Coordinates of N, CA and C in Angstrom, one line a residue:
K1 N 5.1 -7.2 -16.3 CA 4.2 -7.2 -15.2 C 2.9 -7.7 -15.6
L2 N 2.4 -7.3 -16.8 CA 1.1 -7.7 -17.3 C 1.1 -9.2 -17.5
I3 N 2.2 -9.7 -18.1 CA 2.2 -11.1 -18.4 C 2.1 -11.9 -17.1
L4 N 2.9 -11.5 -16.0 CA 2.8 -12.2 -14.8 C 1.4 -12.1 -14.1
L5 N 0.8 -10.9 -14.2 CA -0.6 -10.8 -13.6 C -1.5 -11.7 -14.4
D6 N -1.4 -11.7 -15.7 CA -2.3 -12.5 -16.5 C -2.1 -14.0 -16.2
S7 N -0.9 -14.4 -16.0 CA -0.6 -15.8 -15.6 C -1.2 -16.1 -14.3
L8 N -1.0 -15.2 -13.3 CA -1.6 -15.5 -12.0 C -3.2 -15.5 -12.0
L9 N -3.8 -14.6 -12.8 CA -5.2 -14.7 -13.0 C -5.7 -16.0 -13.6
Q10 N -5.0 -16.5 -14.5 CA -5.3 -17.8 -15.1 C -5.2 -18.9 -14.1
E11 N -4.2 -18.8 -13.3 CA -4.0 -19.8 -12.2 C -5.2 -19.8 -11.2
I12 N -5.6 -18.6 -10.9 CA -6.8 -18.5 -10.0 C -8.0 -19.1 -10.6
E13 N -8.3 -18.7 -11.9 CA -9.4 -19.2 -12.6 C -9.4 -20.8 -12.7
M14 N -8.2 -21.3 -12.8 CA -8.1 -22.8 -13.0 C -7.9 -23.5 -11.6
S15 N -7.9 -22.7 -10.5 CA -7.7 -23.4 -9.2 C -8.9 -24.2 -8.8
T16 N -8.6 -25.1 -7.9 CA -9.7 -26.0 -7.4 C -9.9 -25.7 -5.9
L17 N -11.2 -25.5 -5.5 CA -11.5 -25.5 -4.1 C -12.0 -26.9 -3.8
R18 N -11.3 -27.4 -2.7 CA -11.6 -28.8 -2.3 C -11.5 -28.9 -0.8
Q19 N -12.0 -30.0 -0.3 CA -11.9 -30.3 1.1 C -10.4 -30.5 1.5
F20 N -10.1 -29.9 2.6 CA -8.7 -30.0 3.2 C -8.5 -31.5 3.6
T21 N -7.3 -32.0 3.4 CA -7.0 -33.4 3.8 C -5.8 -33.4 4.7
C22 N -5.6 -34.6 5.3 CA -4.5 -34.7 6.2 C -3.1 -34.4 5.5
D23 N -3.0 -34.8 4.3 CA -1.8 -34.6 3.5 C -1.5 -33.1 3.4
D24 N -2.5 -32.3 3.4 CA -2.4 -30.8 3.3 C -1.7 -30.2 4.5
L25 N -1.8 -30.9 5.6 CA -1.1 -30.4 6.9 C 0.4 -30.3 6.7
F26 N 0.9 -31.1 5.8 CA 2.4 -31.1 5.5 C 2.8 -30.1 4.4
R27 N 1.8 -29.4 3.8 CA 2.0 -28.6 2.6 C 1.6 -27.2 2.8
F28 N 1.0 -26.8 3.9 CA 0.4 -25.5 4.0 C 1.2 -24.5 4.8
N29 N 2.4 -24.8 5.2 CA 3.1 -23.9 6.1 C 3.5 -22.6 5.4
G30 N 3.7 -22.6 4.1 CA 4.0 -21.4 3.3 C 2.9 -20.4 3.4
I31 N 1.7 -20.9 3.4 CA 0.5 -20.0 3.5 C 0.4 -19.4 4.9
N32 N 0.8 -20.1 5.9 CA 0.7 -19.6 7.3 C 1.8 -18.6 7.7
L33 N 2.7 -18.2 6.9 CA 3.8 -17.4 7.3 C 3.4 -15.9 7.5
D34 N 2.2 -15.5 7.2 CA 1.7 -14.2 7.4 C 1.6 -13.9 8.9
P35 N 2.2 -12.8 9.4 CA 2.2 -12.6 10.9 C 0.7 -12.4 11.4
L36 N -0.2 -12.0 10.6 CA -1.6 -11.9 11.0 C -2.4 -13.2 11.0
T37 N -1.8 -14.2 10.4 CA -2.5 -15.5 10.4 C -2.3 -16.2 11.7
E38 N -3.4 -16.6 12.3 CA -3.3 -17.4 13.6 C -2.7 -18.8 13.3
M39 N -1.8 -19.2 14.1 CA -1.2 -20.5 14.0 C -1.8 -21.4 15.1
Y40 N -2.1 -22.6 14.8 CA -2.7 -23.6 15.7 C -1.8 -24.8 15.8
G41 N -2.0 -25.6 16.9 CA -1.4 -26.9 17.0 C -2.0 -27.9 16.1
L42 N -1.3 -29.0 15.8 CA -1.8 -30.0 14.9 C -3.1 -30.6 15.3
S43 N -3.3 -30.8 16.6 CA -4.6 -31.4 17.1 C -5.8 -30.5 16.8
F44 N -5.5 -29.1 16.8 CA -6.6 -28.2 16.5 C -7.1 -28.4 15.0
Y45 N -6.1 -28.4 14.1 CA -6.5 -28.7 12.7 C -7.2 -30.0 12.5
L46 N -6.7 -31.0 13.2 CA -7.3 -32.4 13.1 C -8.7 -32.4 13.6
Q47 N -8.9 -31.6 14.7 CA -10.3 -31.5 15.3 C -11.2 -30.9 14.2
Y48 N -10.8 -29.9 13.6 CA -11.7 -29.3 12.6 C -12.0 -30.2 11.4
M49 N -10.9 -30.9 11.0 CA -11.1 -31.8 9.9 C -12.1 -32.9 10.2
A50 N -12.0 -33.4 11.5 CA -12.9 -34.5 11.9 C -14.4 -34.0 12.2
R51 N -14.5 -32.8 12.8 CA -15.8 -32.4 13.2 C -16.6 -31.6 12.2
W52 N -15.8 -30.8 11.4 CA -16.5 -29.9 10.4 C -15.7 -30.0 9.1
P53 N -15.6 -31.1 8.5 CA -14.8 -31.3 7.2 C -15.3 -30.4 6.1
E54 N -16.6 -30.2 6.0 CA -17.2 -29.4 5.0 C -16.8 -27.9 5.1
Y55 N -16.4 -27.5 6.2 CA -16.0 -26.1 6.5 C -14.5 -25.9 6.3
F56 N -13.7 -26.9 6.0 CA -12.3 -26.8 5.9 C -11.9 -27.0 4.5
M57 N -11.7 -25.9 3.8 CA -11.4 -26.0 2.3 C -10.0 -25.4 2.0
V58 N -9.5 -25.9 0.9 CA -8.2 -25.4 0.4 C -8.3 -25.1 -1.0
A59 N -7.6 -24.0 -1.5 CA -7.5 -23.7 -2.9 C -6.2 -24.2 -3.4
E60 N -6.3 -25.0 -4.5 CA -5.1 -25.7 -5.0 C -4.9 -25.2 -6.5
S61 N -3.7 -24.9 -6.8 CA -3.4 -24.5 -8.2 C -3.4 -25.7 -9.1
P62 N -3.4 -25.5 -10.4 CA -3.4 -26.6 -11.4 C -2.1 -27.5 -11.2
S63 N -1.0 -26.8 -10.7 CA 0.3 -27.6 -10.5 C 0.3 -28.3 -9.2
G64 N -0.7 -28.2 -8.4 CA -0.8 -28.9 -7.1 C -0.3 -28.1 -5.9
D65 N 0.1 -26.8 -6.1 CA 0.5 -25.9 -5.0 C -0.7 -25.4 -4.2
L66 N -0.6 -25.4 -2.9 CA -1.7 -24.8 -2.1 C -1.6 -23.3 -2.1
M67 N -2.7 -22.7 -2.4 CA -2.8 -21.2 -2.6 C -3.4 -20.5 -1.4
G68 N -4.3 -21.2 -0.7 CA -5.0 -20.6 0.5 C -5.9 -21.6 1.1
Y69 N -6.4 -21.3 2.2 CA -7.4 -22.2 2.9 C -8.3 -21.4 3.8
I70 N -9.4 -22.0 4.1 CA -10.4 -21.5 5.1 C -10.8 -22.6 6.0
M71 N -10.9 -22.3 7.3 CA -11.5 -23.3 8.2 C -12.5 -22.7 9.0
G72 N -13.5 -23.4 9.3 CA -14.6 -22.8 10.1 C -15.5 -24.0 10.7
K73 N -16.6 -23.6 11.2 CA -17.5 -24.5 11.9 C -18.9 -23.9 11.9
S74 N -19.8 -24.7 12.4 CA -21.2 -24.2 12.7 C -21.4 -24.5 14.2
E75 N -22.1 -23.5 14.8 CA -22.3 -23.6 16.2 C -23.5 -22.7 16.6
G76 N -23.9 -22.8 17.9 CA -25.0 -22.0 18.4 C -26.3 -22.8 18.4
Q77 N -27.4 -22.2 18.8 CA -28.7 -22.8 18.8 C -29.7 -21.9 18.4
T78 N -30.8 -22.4 17.9 CA -32.0 -21.7 17.4 C -31.6 -20.5 16.5
D79 N -32.0 -19.3 16.8 CA -31.7 -18.2 15.9 C -30.2 -17.7 16.1
D80 N -29.5 -18.3 16.9 CA -28.1 -18.0 17.1 C -27.2 -19.1 16.4
W81 N -27.8 -20.0 15.6 CA -27.2 -21.0 14.9 C -26.4 -20.3 13.7
H82 N -25.1 -20.5 13.6 CA -24.4 -19.8 12.6 C -23.1 -20.5 12.2
G83 N -22.6 -20.0 11.1 CA -21.3 -20.5 10.6 C -20.2 -19.5 11.2
H84 N -19.1 -20.1 11.4 CA -18.0 -19.2 12.0 C -16.7 -19.5 11.2
V85 N -16.1 -18.4 10.8 CA -14.8 -18.4 10.1 C -13.7 -18.4 11.2
T86 N -13.0 -19.5 11.3 CA -11.9 -19.6 12.3 C -10.7 -19.0 11.7
A87 N -10.4 -19.3 10.5 CA -9.2 -18.8 9.8 C -9.4 -18.8 8.3
V88 N -9.0 -17.7 7.7 CA -8.9 -17.7 6.2 C -7.6 -17.0 5.8
T89 N -6.8 -17.6 5.0 CA -5.6 -17.0 4.6 C -5.2 -17.4 3.2
V90 N -4.5 -16.6 2.5 CA -4.0 -16.8 1.1 C -2.5 -16.5 1.1
G91 N -1.8 -17.4 0.4 CA -0.4 -17.2 0.3 C -0.1 -15.8 -0.4
P92 N 1.0 -15.2 0.0 CA 1.4 -13.8 -0.4 C 1.4 -13.7 -2.0
E93 N 1.8 -14.7 -2.7 CA 1.9 -14.6 -4.1 C 0.5 -14.7 -4.8
H94 N -0.5 -15.1 -4.1 CA -1.8 -15.3 -4.6 C -2.9 -14.3 -4.1
R95 N -2.4 -13.3 -3.4 CA -3.3 -12.3 -2.9 C -3.8 -11.3 -3.9
R96 N -4.9 -10.7 -3.5 CA -5.5 -9.6 -4.3 C -6.0 -10.1 -5.7
L97 N -6.3 -11.3 -5.8 CA -6.8 -11.9 -7.1 C -8.2 -12.5 -6.9
G98 N -8.8 -12.4 -5.8 CA -10.2 -12.9 -5.6 C -10.3 -14.2 -5.0
L99 N -9.1 -14.8 -4.6 CA -9.2 -16.2 -4.0 C -9.8 -16.2 -2.7
A100 N -9.5 -15.2 -1.8 CA -10.1 -15.2 -0.5 C -11.7 -15.0 -0.6
N101 N -12.1 -14.2 -1.6 CA -13.5 -14.1 -1.9 C -14.2 -15.5 -2.1
Q102 N -13.5 -16.2 -3.0 CA -14.0 -17.6 -3.3 C -14.1 -18.5 -2.1
L103 N -13.1 -18.4 -1.2 CA -13.0 -19.2 0.0 C -14.2 -18.8 0.9
M104 N -14.4 -17.5 1.1 CA -15.4 -17.0 1.9 C -16.8 -17.4 1.4
E105 N -17.0 -17.2 0.1 CA -18.3 -17.6 -0.5 C -18.5 -19.1 -0.3
G106 N -17.5 -19.9 -0.4 CA -17.7 -21.3 -0.2 C -18.2 -21.6 1.2
L107 N -17.6 -21.0 2.2 CA -18.0 -21.2 3.6 C -19.4 -20.6 3.8
E108 N -19.7 -19.5 3.2 CA -21.1 -19.0 3.3 C -22.1 -19.9 2.7
E109 N -21.8 -20.5 1.6 CA -22.7 -21.5 1.0 C -22.9 -22.7 1.8
V110 N -21.9 -23.2 2.5 CA -22.0 -24.3 3.4 C -22.9 -23.9 4.5
S111 N -22.7 -22.7 5.1 CA -23.5 -22.3 6.2 C -25.0 -22.1 5.8
D112 N -25.2 -21.6 4.6 CA -26.6 -21.4 4.2 C -27.3 -22.8 4.0
S113 N -26.5 -23.7 3.5 CA -27.1 -25.1 3.3 C -27.4 -25.8 4.6
K114 N -26.8 -25.3 5.7 CA -27.1 -25.9 7.0 C -28.1 -25.0 7.8
N115 N -28.7 -24.1 7.0 CA -29.7 -23.2 7.6 C -29.2 -22.3 8.8
C116 N -28.0 -21.9 8.6 CA -27.4 -21.0 9.6 C -28.1 -19.6 9.4
Y117 N -28.1 -18.8 10.4 CA -28.7 -17.5 10.4 C -27.7 -16.4 9.9
F118 N -26.4 -16.7 10.2 CA -25.4 -15.7 9.9 C -24.0 -16.4 9.9
V119 N -23.0 -15.7 9.4 CA -21.6 -16.1 9.5 C -20.9 -15.1 10.3
D120 N -20.1 -15.5 11.2 CA -19.3 -14.5 12.0 C -17.9 -14.8 11.9
L121 N -17.0 -13.8 12.3 CA -15.6 -14.0 12.4 C -15.1 -12.9 13.3
F122 N -13.9 -13.2 13.8 CA -13.2 -12.2 14.7 C -12.0 -11.7 13.9
V123 N -11.7 -10.4 14.0 CA -10.6 -9.8 13.4 C -10.0 -8.7 14.3
R124 N -8.7 -8.6 14.3 CA -8.0 -7.6 15.1 C -8.5 -6.2 14.7
V125 N -8.8 -5.3 15.6 CA -9.2 -4.0 15.3 C -8.1 -3.2 14.5
S126 N -6.9 -3.6 14.6 CA -5.8 -2.9 13.9 C -5.6 -3.4 12.5
N127 N -6.3 -4.5 12.1 CA -6.1 -5.1 10.8 C -7.1 -4.4 9.8
S128 N -6.8 -3.2 9.4 CA -7.7 -2.4 8.6 C -7.8 -3.0 7.2
I129 N -6.8 -3.7 6.7 CA -7.0 -4.3 5.3 C -8.0 -5.4 5.4
A130 N -8.0 -6.3 6.4 CA -8.9 -7.4 6.5 C -10.3 -6.8 6.8
I131 N -10.4 -5.8 7.6 CA -11.7 -5.2 7.9 C -12.4 -4.7 6.7
S132 N -11.6 -4.0 5.9 CA -12.1 -3.4 4.6 C -12.5 -4.6 3.7
F133 N -11.7 -5.6 3.6 CA -12.1 -6.8 2.8 C -13.4 -7.4 3.2
Y134 N -13.6 -7.6 4.5 CA -14.8 -8.2 5.0 C -16.0 -7.3 4.8
R135 N -15.8 -6.0 4.9 CA -16.9 -5.0 4.6 C -17.4 -5.1 3.2
K136 N -16.4 -5.3 2.3 CA -16.7 -5.4 0.8 C -17.5 -6.7 0.6
L137 N -17.4 -7.7 1.4 CA -18.1 -8.9 1.3 C -19.5 -8.8 2.0
G138 N -19.8 -7.7 2.6 CA -21.1 -7.5 3.3 C -21.1 -7.8 4.7
Y139 N -20.0 -7.9 5.4 CA -19.9 -8.1 6.8 C -19.9 -6.7 7.5
T140 N -20.5 -6.7 8.7 CA -20.6 -5.5 9.5 C -20.1 -5.8 10.9
V141 N -19.6 -4.7 11.6 CA -19.1 -4.9 12.9 C -20.4 -5.1 13.8
Y142 N -20.5 -6.2 14.5 CA -21.6 -6.5 15.4 C -21.3 -6.0 16.8
R143 N -20.0 -6.3 17.2 CA -19.6 -5.8 18.5 C -18.0 -5.9 18.6
T144 N -17.5 -5.2 19.7 CA -16.1 -5.3 20.0 C -15.9 -6.2 21.1
V145 N -14.9 -7.1 21.0 CA -14.6 -8.0 22.1 C -13.3 -7.5 22.7
L146 N -13.3 -7.1 23.9 CA -12.1 -6.6 24.6 C -11.1 -7.6 24.8
Q147 N -9.8 -7.3 24.5 CA -8.7 -8.2 24.8 C -8.8 -9.6 24.3
Y148 N -9.4 -9.7 23.1 CA -9.6 -11.0 22.5 C -8.3 -11.7 22.1
Y149 N -7.4 -10.9 21.6 CA -6.1 -11.5 21.2 C -5.1 -11.2 22.3
S150 N -4.4 -12.2 22.7 CA -3.3 -12.1 23.7 C -2.0 -12.1 23.0
G151 N -1.0 -11.5 23.7 CA 0.4 -11.5 23.2 C 1.2 -10.5 24.0
D152 N 2.2 -9.9 23.3 CA 3.0 -8.9 24.0 C 2.1 -7.8 24.5
Q153 N 1.2 -7.4 23.6 CA 0.2 -6.4 23.9 C -1.2 -7.0 23.5
D154 N -2.1 -7.1 24.5 CA -3.4 -7.6 24.2 C -4.1 -6.7 23.2
E155 N -5.0 -7.3 22.4 CA -5.7 -6.4 21.4 C -7.1 -6.8 21.3
D156 N -8.0 -5.8 21.1 CA -9.4 -6.1 20.9 C -9.7 -6.7 19.5
A157 N -10.9 -7.3 19.4 CA -11.3 -7.8 18.1 C -12.7 -7.3 17.8
Y158 N -12.9 -7.2 16.5 CA -14.3 -6.9 16.1 C -14.9 -8.3 15.8
D159 N -16.1 -8.5 16.2 CA -16.9 -9.6 15.9 C -17.7 -9.1 14.7
M160 N -17.4 -9.6 13.5 CA -18.1 -9.1 12.2 C -19.0 -10.2 11.8
R161 N -20.2 -9.8 11.3 CA -21.2 -10.7 10.9 C -21.8 -10.4 9.5
K162 N -22.3 -11.4 8.9 CA -23.1 -11.3 7.7 C -24.3 -12.2 7.8
A163 N -25.5 -11.6 7.6 CA -26.7 -12.3 7.7 C -26.9 -13.2 6.5
L164 N -27.5 -14.4 6.7 CA -27.7 -15.4 5.6 C -29.2 -15.5 5.4
T165 N -29.6 -16.3 4.5 CA -31.0 -16.5 4.0 C -32.0 -16.7 5.2
M166 N -31.6 -17.4 6.2 CA -32.5 -17.7 7.3 C -32.9 -16.5 8.1
D167 N -32.0 -15.5 8.2 CA -32.2 -14.3 8.9 C -32.9 -13.2 8.0
V168 N -34.2 -13.5 7.8 CA -34.9 -12.6 6.8 C -34.9 -11.1 7.3
N169 N -35.0 -10.9 8.6 CA -35.1 -9.5 9.1 C -33.7 -9.0 9.5
K170 N -32.7 -9.8 9.3 CA -31.3 -9.3 9.6 C -31.1 -8.9 11.0
R171 N -31.7 -9.6 11.9 CA -31.6 -9.3 13.4 C -30.2 -9.7 13.9
S172 N -29.6 -10.7 13.3 CA -28.3 -11.1 13.8 C -27.1 -10.1 13.6
V173 N -27.4 -9.1 12.8 CA -26.3 -8.2 12.5 C -26.5 -6.8 13.0
V174 N -27.6 -6.6 13.8 CA -27.8 -5.3 14.4 C -26.7 -5.1 15.5
P175 N -25.9 -4.1 15.3 CA -24.8 -3.9 16.2 C -25.1 -3.7 17.7
L176 N -24.3 -4.2 18.6 CA -24.5 -3.9 20.0 C -23.8 -2.6 20.3
D177 N -24.3 -1.9 21.3 CA -23.8 -0.6 21.7 C -22.5 -0.7 22.5
N178 N -22.4 -1.7 23.4 CA -21.3 -1.7 24.3 C -20.4 -2.9 24.0
P179 N -19.1 -2.7 24.2 CA -18.1 -3.9 24.0 C -18.4 -4.9 25.1
V180 N -17.9 -6.1 24.8 CA -18.0 -7.3 25.7 C -16.6 -7.8 26.0
H181 N -16.5 -8.6 27.1 CA -15.3 -9.3 27.4 C -15.4 -10.7 26.9
M182 N -14.3 -11.4 26.7 CA -14.3 -12.7 26.1 C -15.2 -13.7 26.9
E183 N -15.2 -13.6 28.3 CA -15.9 -14.5 29.1 C -17.4 -14.3 28.9
E184 N -17.8 -13.2 28.3 CA -19.2 -12.9 28.0 C -19.7 -13.5 26.7
L185 N -18.8 -14.0 25.9 CA -19.2 -14.6 24.6 C -20.1 -15.9 24.9
D186 N -21.1 -16.0 24.1 CA -22.0 -17.2 24.2 C -21.4 -18.4 23.6
Y187 N -20.5 -18.2 22.7 CA -20.0 -19.4 21.9 C -18.5 -19.1 21.6

């Protein structure tokens, strides 16, 4: 087990974070097999690649295998200008090795370079593993969005945020007292 773990850690250390390309659309299905990973149509991925290419990154192993990816965007206006994590996921065999941290840090750096005030993301209230992960990265629950996820049983989401350099007073992360509905979201 130690040899396998050491091998995986070396692979993570030697992995490359790079911009997602059209070719990757044919190679990333294995990463998306997690039931908590949101799946989108091809046009959705292409839209992100065209509009926010700097926010769409993939982690690639030295052997050329895709290990994980993150996609996001920047949106809002004035002090609501922020980076948004649309999806972040890592293949099951590459989890718990720090790869998701690297992907999140990359998106945060892009957002900081664009003078965003914060980064936000939505996560299912039942996804305690992801919530714990985001908390360790410095994200806090800003608000609850009622019935954000639809399906057999609708589920609420937490809007989690992390203040960036532009938000000196950390106003963007002061939690709201009451939950909101999706139609009340500004962005």
